[in-house]
């Protein structure tokens, strides 16, 4: 019975993003590598280049883009679904609009449910880019999003650490097995010269998009978009965004 | 029916750890804060102080203690269950003995199953400390371990970042709701003076165990236990281990 029952929300999800040109899933092997910072800076810089951009925070267990961007009192509006508010020029949606500061210890099934619900209710409208801040690693949620949004292309963030790269390797393997497109890898929090990540990534046949130096001023810029846009970190992500657009335009993987 | 069916493995778990004095769950809000490094250094330093120590890597989606400690060719032995090998004086167990380098994209139920299986088969014997390297954040696995190992006491690792602390707050809230003991918080990767974490942790009624400066030499010490034991990071964890023993001995929370 259950396999014949098709959740009506699943077909709604396709409908919700049918006018979205590119779905970019910003992902990582481990948490704490700066994935949400990259997703936030990428969204902002694409918006400033004049693109229509949405940012979808699906890191349900540790959402942070709402803090980075200080989404303040913004709220989604109900209108045949939920319309995301515009935050600093970005259409923005996050579970935190509904969960607030409460812990959300969702079990597998509930988790999947919350995710599907959020994806099914949000009306993105016309977008050039929908940036998805993914849950870290290979979780249920990662698998769900791959299943539900077949068009998503992955941008993977790592740090120079071997420990981070160990899980990135597994993520690349999984995505390849599932035939999911990987746009490239960004190496964040670089503190010294090393080509360990670049060499290893290229050996796996994945594009190395660039490195971002460790930026000790970033912490002070959290929640202050003006300050954030003036960090070295942000300017590097802007350059990487340019690189990304070229790759997408040329259709190369 | 299913609620009446009691998984026989659940009672085995109690049996497996009945001669373990202290179960310390090293946890974090976010990933990437150095949880596995703290768990590894803590295990090593307790063992060097003469205690019987086990290290159980239950961070199933991104295990890393096997890399940090370079467990090499060690393997568990089958004998009425599985007996963990001794690695650098520590009884050591990890999912990687069974999964190798394969990605393990376990779904909620399978995940719970793998966890229960691993806990049910491992014979720890007599231990003063069983250090558990927990999955990051509030996941199914976190909830399972709390449910299955009622005696675990939590040691929480965070970084100075507001982004890390946001999820730590939620973890503390959850653990308090579930009446799980929190031994204290360790602030890792400190790069400058700030009492943000200390002040906030103490406001939540949780013990601040100490800070650890960012150590740029740590990466080079991964997999080399001699080098690792000579890092500033390791020496700070040794001091914190001393603090921890005092707290456990005095029975204060």
XYZ file of C-alpha atoms in Angstrom:
506
model
C 0.000 0.000 0.000
C 2.528 2.564 1.122
C 4.582 2.204 -2.042
C 1.491 2.886 -4.150
C 0.582 5.918 -2.158
C 2.308 8.857 -3.731
C 2.689 11.880 -1.469
C 0.890 14.637 -3.375
C 3.511 17.046 -2.071
C 6.192 15.396 -4.199
C 4.666 16.561 -7.471
C 4.066 19.971 -5.944
C 7.822 20.328 -5.335
C 8.579 20.064 -9.059
C 5.925 22.682 -9.695
C 7.367 25.025 -7.065
C 10.770 25.198 -8.692
C 9.828 24.874 -12.363
C 10.795 28.512 -13.017
C 14.122 28.198 -11.258
C 16.992 28.090 -13.745
C 19.732 26.624 -11.505
C 19.475 24.790 -8.204
C 22.850 24.875 -6.436
C 23.143 22.648 -3.376
C 25.952 23.989 -1.188
C 27.142 20.947 0.691
C 30.027 19.646 2.780
C 31.405 16.401 4.102
C 31.685 17.622 7.673
C 29.975 20.492 9.432
C 31.877 23.569 10.548
C 33.712 24.132 7.280
C 31.928 27.381 6.428
C 29.219 25.946 4.180
C 26.530 28.384 5.392
C 28.915 31.319 5.076
C 29.693 30.332 1.495
C 25.986 29.818 0.691
C 25.126 33.233 2.163
C 27.958 35.087 0.428
C 27.252 33.310 -2.847
C 23.562 34.294 -2.712
C 24.367 37.907 -1.896
C 26.991 38.262 -4.576
C 24.818 36.699 -7.283
C 21.982 39.054 -6.287
C 24.332 42.017 -6.531
C 25.372 40.925 -10.004
C 21.716 41.388 -10.935
C 20.488 37.794 -10.854
C 17.212 36.701 -9.259
C 18.347 34.632 -6.294
C 16.668 32.483 -3.658
C 18.379 31.104 -0.555
C 16.808 28.026 1.011
C 18.243 27.037 4.386
C 17.647 23.289 4.635
C 20.296 22.672 7.293
C 17.439 21.824 9.621
C 19.516 20.718 12.607
C 21.860 23.689 12.702
C 20.514 26.534 10.572
C 22.720 29.611 10.576
C 22.069 31.720 7.467
C 19.387 33.661 9.408
C 22.135 34.797 11.797
C 24.754 35.483 9.122
C 22.342 37.636 7.104
C 20.362 38.953 10.077
C 16.959 38.286 8.569
C 15.444 40.252 11.438
C 11.670 40.552 11.553
C 11.129 39.374 7.994
C 8.401 36.754 7.628
C 7.058 34.607 4.784
C 3.583 35.520 3.516
C 0.815 32.997 2.915
C -0.574 33.101 -0.589
C -1.424 29.781 -2.273
C 1.575 28.361 -0.421
C 4.244 30.399 1.298
C 6.002 33.282 -0.414
C 9.548 33.841 0.926
C 10.320 37.394 2.044
C 13.008 39.434 0.309
C 16.036 39.777 2.569
C 18.869 41.978 1.279
C 17.562 41.397 -2.241
C 17.368 37.605 -1.826
C 14.194 35.500 -1.633
C 14.855 33.790 1.674
C 13.390 30.724 3.359
C 14.421 28.842 6.499
C 12.946 26.374 8.984
C 13.712 28.946 11.681
C 10.647 30.954 10.597
C 8.665 28.069 12.054
C 10.851 26.518 14.739
C 12.301 29.708 16.233
C 15.006 28.910 18.755
C 13.528 25.608 19.845
C 15.676 22.516 19.407
C 14.350 20.386 16.548
C 15.378 16.817 17.352
C 13.504 15.373 14.418
C 13.608 11.628 13.893
C 14.280 10.217 10.420
C 10.691 10.142 9.254
C 9.627 13.437 10.824
C 12.760 15.000 9.439
C 11.976 13.865 5.948
C 8.440 15.109 6.506
C 9.504 18.585 7.642
C 11.814 18.815 4.668
C 9.159 17.769 2.160
C 6.659 20.102 3.792
C 9.013 23.067 3.579
C 9.868 22.304 -0.033
C 6.240 21.754 -0.982
C 4.866 24.960 0.508
C 7.488 27.440 -0.636
C 6.650 29.351 -3.840
C 9.935 30.488 -5.327
C 8.582 32.016 -8.521
C 11.099 33.067 -11.206
C 14.701 32.647 -10.147
C 18.043 32.441 -11.889
C 19.594 30.697 -8.899
C 18.187 28.844 -5.943
C 21.033 28.335 -3.460
C 20.299 25.530 -1.013
C 22.218 25.467 2.261
C 22.364 21.702 2.700
C 22.656 19.696 5.908
C 26.289 18.676 6.399
C 27.428 15.262 5.265
C 25.572 12.261 3.970
C 22.393 12.336 6.001
C 18.805 11.338 5.398
C 18.146 14.915 4.432
C 20.914 14.878 1.826
C 19.431 11.767 0.269
C 15.930 13.245 0.416
C 16.945 16.439 -1.335
C 18.754 14.487 -4.051
C 15.636 12.395 -4.532
C 13.213 15.316 -4.457
C 15.180 17.888 -6.430
C 16.678 15.891 -9.249
C 18.040 19.016 -10.888
C 20.278 20.109 -8.038
C 23.964 20.542 -8.772
C 26.382 20.248 -5.892
C 28.959 22.771 -4.783
C 31.080 21.179 -2.062
C 32.870 23.158 0.634
C 35.803 21.713 2.565
C 38.647 22.929 4.750
C 42.317 22.015 4.121
C 42.120 19.390 6.873
C 42.527 15.700 6.104
C 39.687 15.044 8.519
C 37.298 17.179 6.462
C 38.524 15.687 3.224
C 37.950 12.097 4.356
C 34.217 12.712 4.411
C 34.294 14.818 1.247
C 35.722 11.790 -0.556
C 32.743 9.733 0.595
C 30.303 12.445 -0.453
C 31.861 12.615 -3.937
C 31.656 8.835 -4.218
C 27.988 8.845 -3.203
C 27.059 11.695 -5.560
C 28.871 9.996 -8.424
C 27.071 6.724 -7.729
C 23.774 8.616 -7.795
C 24.840 10.473 -10.965
C 24.432 13.853 -9.328
C 26.369 16.687 -10.944
C 29.173 18.217 -8.873
C 29.988 21.747 -10.055
C 33.143 21.906 -8.036
C 34.889 22.171 -4.711
C 35.781 25.244 -2.693
C 38.581 24.997 -0.121
C 37.796 27.309 2.783
C 39.797 28.468 5.842
C 43.148 28.063 4.169
C 45.919 29.038 6.581
C 48.979 28.047 4.587
C 50.156 26.825 1.197
C 49.252 23.235 0.425
C 47.923 21.528 -2.682
C 46.675 18.461 -0.800
C 42.984 19.196 -1.427
C 43.424 20.429 -5.006
C 45.501 17.436 -6.024
C 43.128 14.943 -4.406
C 39.983 16.563 -5.765
C 41.323 16.617 -9.301
C 42.408 13.013 -8.999
C 38.731 12.241 -8.306
C 37.801 14.087 -11.505
C 36.123 16.973 -9.711
C 36.750 20.654 -10.522
C 38.691 22.640 -7.898
C 36.958 26.025 -7.936
C 39.364 27.855 -5.674
C 40.561 28.496 -2.169
C 39.496 31.046 0.438
C 41.970 32.213 3.063
C 41.044 31.979 6.713
C 39.485 35.326 7.638
C 39.694 36.215 11.319
C 37.391 39.203 10.801
C 34.454 37.125 9.672
C 33.076 36.477 13.155
C 32.615 40.204 13.777
C 30.736 40.572 10.515
C 28.053 37.993 11.312
C 24.629 39.606 11.144
C 25.950 42.815 9.544
C 25.574 42.452 5.796
C 27.475 45.666 5.004
C 30.454 44.541 7.052
C 30.143 40.982 5.707
C 30.290 42.232 2.093
C 33.530 44.012 2.865
C 35.395 40.994 4.226
C 38.171 39.331 2.252
C 36.094 36.158 2.525
C 33.169 37.764 0.716
C 35.328 39.171 -2.065
C 36.816 35.735 -2.692
C 33.344 34.178 -2.859
C 32.380 36.890 -5.380
C 35.267 35.782 -7.599
C 34.262 32.146 -7.192
C 30.676 33.104 -8.101
C 32.034 34.527 -11.361
C 33.837 31.254 -12.018
C 30.645 29.316 -11.248
C 28.552 31.341 -13.689
C 31.099 30.677 -16.425
C 30.993 26.955 -15.764
C 27.203 26.847 -15.768
C 27.037 28.949 -18.935
C 29.498 26.743 -20.784
C 27.571 23.663 -19.741
C 30.750 21.889 -18.707
C 30.540 19.836 -15.587
C 2.960 -5.642 18.511
C 6.100 -3.701 17.764
C 5.960 -1.847 21.075
C 5.765 -5.169 22.914
C 8.646 -6.583 21.009
C 11.755 -5.695 22.907
C 14.944 -5.861 20.876
C 17.060 -8.377 22.779
C 20.101 -6.288 21.921
C 18.891 -3.486 24.163
C 19.380 -5.491 27.344
C 22.694 -6.733 26.031
C 23.937 -3.138 25.820
C 23.491 -2.618 29.567
C 25.363 -5.851 30.138
C 28.215 -4.784 27.833
C 28.979 -1.648 29.805
C 28.116 -2.771 33.318
C 31.781 -2.725 34.341
C 32.388 0.709 32.911
C 32.683 3.327 35.635
C 32.089 6.491 33.571
C 30.570 6.918 30.133
C 31.571 10.318 28.718
C 29.763 11.351 25.532
C 31.903 13.938 23.747
C 29.399 15.933 21.759
C 28.974 19.209 19.871
C 26.256 21.400 18.439
C 27.861 21.677 15.023
C 30.434 19.508 13.324
C 33.948 20.726 12.654
C 34.589 22.116 16.119
C 37.256 19.564 17.040
C 35.057 17.077 18.871
C 36.942 14.013 17.615
C 40.289 15.623 18.383
C 39.144 16.327 21.943
C 37.750 12.795 22.330
C 41.015 11.286 21.053
C 43.276 13.482 23.203
C 41.077 12.931 26.245
C 41.228 9.145 25.822
C 44.989 9.158 25.364
C 45.646 11.418 28.326
C 43.398 9.443 30.661
C 45.146 6.240 29.586
C 48.527 7.835 30.288
C 47.352 8.819 33.737
C 46.899 5.088 34.346
C 43.143 4.711 33.869
C 41.518 1.922 31.871
C 40.062 3.728 28.896
C 37.867 2.805 25.950
C 37.207 5.011 22.932
C 34.032 4.316 20.988
C 33.704 6.208 17.697
C 29.966 6.506 17.107
C 30.208 9.427 14.689
C 28.987 7.037 12.027
C 28.661 9.543 9.174
C 32.086 11.135 9.544
C 34.321 9.015 11.750
C 37.790 10.441 12.203
C 39.400 9.090 15.381
C 40.874 6.210 13.354
C 42.809 8.788 11.332
C 43.802 10.963 14.300
C 45.164 7.974 16.219
C 46.293 5.982 13.171
C 44.753 2.711 14.287
C 46.592 1.022 11.434
C 46.090 -2.678 10.983
C 44.461 -3.245 14.377
C 41.269 -5.308 14.253
C 38.628 -6.351 16.782
C 38.603 -10.022 17.769
C 35.493 -12.191 17.896
C 34.944 -13.836 21.248
C 31.378 -14.028 22.588
C 30.827 -10.658 20.941
C 33.563 -8.390 19.648
C 36.597 -7.476 21.732
C 38.050 -4.072 20.799
C 41.778 -4.034 20.027
C 44.186 -2.029 22.170
C 45.405 1.005 20.267
C 48.037 3.145 22.009
C 46.834 1.744 25.322
C 43.158 2.438 24.587
C 40.442 -0.146 23.919
C 39.258 1.137 20.577
C 36.117 0.567 18.524
C 34.827 2.245 15.363
C 32.352 1.569 12.574
C 35.278 1.944 10.169
C 36.441 -1.560 11.094
C 33.334 -2.705 9.232
C 32.577 -0.012 6.663
C 36.133 0.766 5.560
C 36.226 3.800 3.288
C 32.796 3.193 1.795
C 30.240 5.964 2.221
C 27.592 4.921 4.756
C 24.453 6.832 3.794
C 22.329 5.073 6.390
C 18.670 6.008 6.621
C 17.116 6.718 10.020
C 16.106 3.165 10.831
C 19.220 1.489 9.429
C 21.306 4.050 11.226
C 19.687 3.276 14.522
C 20.168 -0.377 13.735
C 23.884 -0.068 12.968
C 24.327 1.884 16.166
C 22.481 -0.648 18.322
C 24.343 -3.482 16.631
C 27.727 -1.901 17.297
C 26.821 -1.191 20.910
C 25.395 -4.645 21.445
C 28.342 -6.608 20.084
C 31.220 -4.732 21.662
C 32.581 -6.217 24.900
C 34.260 -3.413 26.800
C 35.132 -5.330 29.940
C 36.441 -3.341 32.929
C 36.943 0.341 32.194
C 37.315 3.491 34.237
C 36.265 5.631 31.286
C 34.440 4.927 28.076
C 34.812 7.990 25.865
C 32.175 8.118 23.131
C 32.853 10.260 20.075
C 29.264 11.283 19.357
C 27.701 12.282 16.051
C 27.563 16.087 15.848
C 24.381 17.895 16.806
C 20.951 16.662 17.679
C 20.497 13.724 15.372
C 18.668 10.430 15.550
C 21.896 8.894 16.719
C 22.236 11.381 19.574
C 18.737 10.534 20.737
C 19.404 6.808 20.371
C 22.557 6.919 22.434
C 20.817 8.915 25.167
C 18.040 6.339 25.184
C 20.335 3.316 25.084
C 23.080 4.459 27.434
C 21.200 6.155 30.223
C 24.368 6.646 32.220
C 26.199 8.793 29.683
C 27.367 12.209 30.805
C 27.914 14.842 28.159
C 31.036 16.854 27.509
C 30.230 19.488 24.896
C 32.806 20.990 22.552
C 32.239 24.313 20.806
C 34.258 26.981 19.019
C 34.133 30.691 19.941
C 31.800 31.341 16.984
C 28.246 32.526 17.514
C 27.216 30.097 14.778
C 28.547 27.140 16.743
C 27.056 28.402 19.968
C 23.552 28.752 18.503
C 23.333 24.987 18.124
C 25.088 24.339 21.441
C 22.276 26.275 23.138
C 19.747 23.939 21.533
C 21.739 20.876 22.540
C 21.911 22.067 26.162
C 18.174 22.720 26.130
C 17.471 19.240 24.777
C 19.795 17.486 27.231
C 18.272 19.407 30.128
C 14.764 18.463 29.009
C 15.855 14.826 28.890
C 17.589 15.185 32.293
C 20.935 14.148 30.876
C 23.948 15.256 32.897
C 26.261 17.781 31.238
C 29.745 17.678 32.779
C 30.799 20.862 31.085
C 31.766 22.752 27.976
C 35.136 23.084 26.303
C 35.780 26.057 24.015
C 38.129 24.993 21.225
C 40.002 26.912 18.478
C 40.183 30.128 20.440
C 41.958 32.785 18.397
C 41.507 35.827 20.619
C 40.235 36.979 23.992
C 36.466 36.850 24.393
C 34.227 35.711 27.203
C 31.159 35.351 24.965
C 30.983 31.539 25.282
C 31.943 31.408 28.977
C 29.379 34.034 29.958
C 26.606 32.424 27.931
C 27.349 28.893 29.095
C 27.359 29.901 32.738
C 24.124 31.804 32.254
C 22.637 28.472 31.155
C 23.894 26.889 34.378
C 26.508 24.741 32.654
C 30.128 24.447 33.796
C 32.740 26.087 31.552
C 35.645 23.612 31.672
C 38.184 25.722 29.821
C 39.415 27.004 26.512
C 41.913 25.604 24.018
C 43.849 27.945 21.742
C 43.768 27.388 18.019
C 46.750 25.184 17.201
C 48.028 25.480 13.648
C 50.371 22.514 14.158
C 47.593 20.049 14.828
C 46.998 19.137 11.194
C 50.572 17.885 10.814
C 50.189 15.718 13.896
C 47.179 13.765 12.638
C 47.972 10.074 12.597
C 51.208 10.489 14.555
C 50.422 9.907 18.218
C 53.875 10.948 19.432
C 53.632 14.266 17.609
C 49.988 14.669 18.636
C 50.880 14.242 22.336
C 53.401 17.049 22.026
C 51.023 19.651 20.621
C 49.809 22.571 22.733
C 46.317 21.295 22.010
C 47.050 17.941 23.636
C 48.611 19.496 26.729
C 45.541 21.683 27.226
C 43.262 18.650 26.921
C 45.433 16.905 29.536
C 44.762 19.773 31.939
C 41.064 19.667 31.163
C 41.114 15.895 31.780
C 42.465 16.625 35.252
C 39.622 19.072 35.827
C 37.123 16.485 34.604
C 38.398 13.809 36.982
C 38.032 16.214 39.890
C 34.463 17.006 38.940
C 33.521 13.355 38.559
C 35.216 12.463 41.844
C 33.448 15.210 43.748
C 30.142 14.091 42.279
C 29.193 17.660 41.457
C 27.504 18.206 38.186
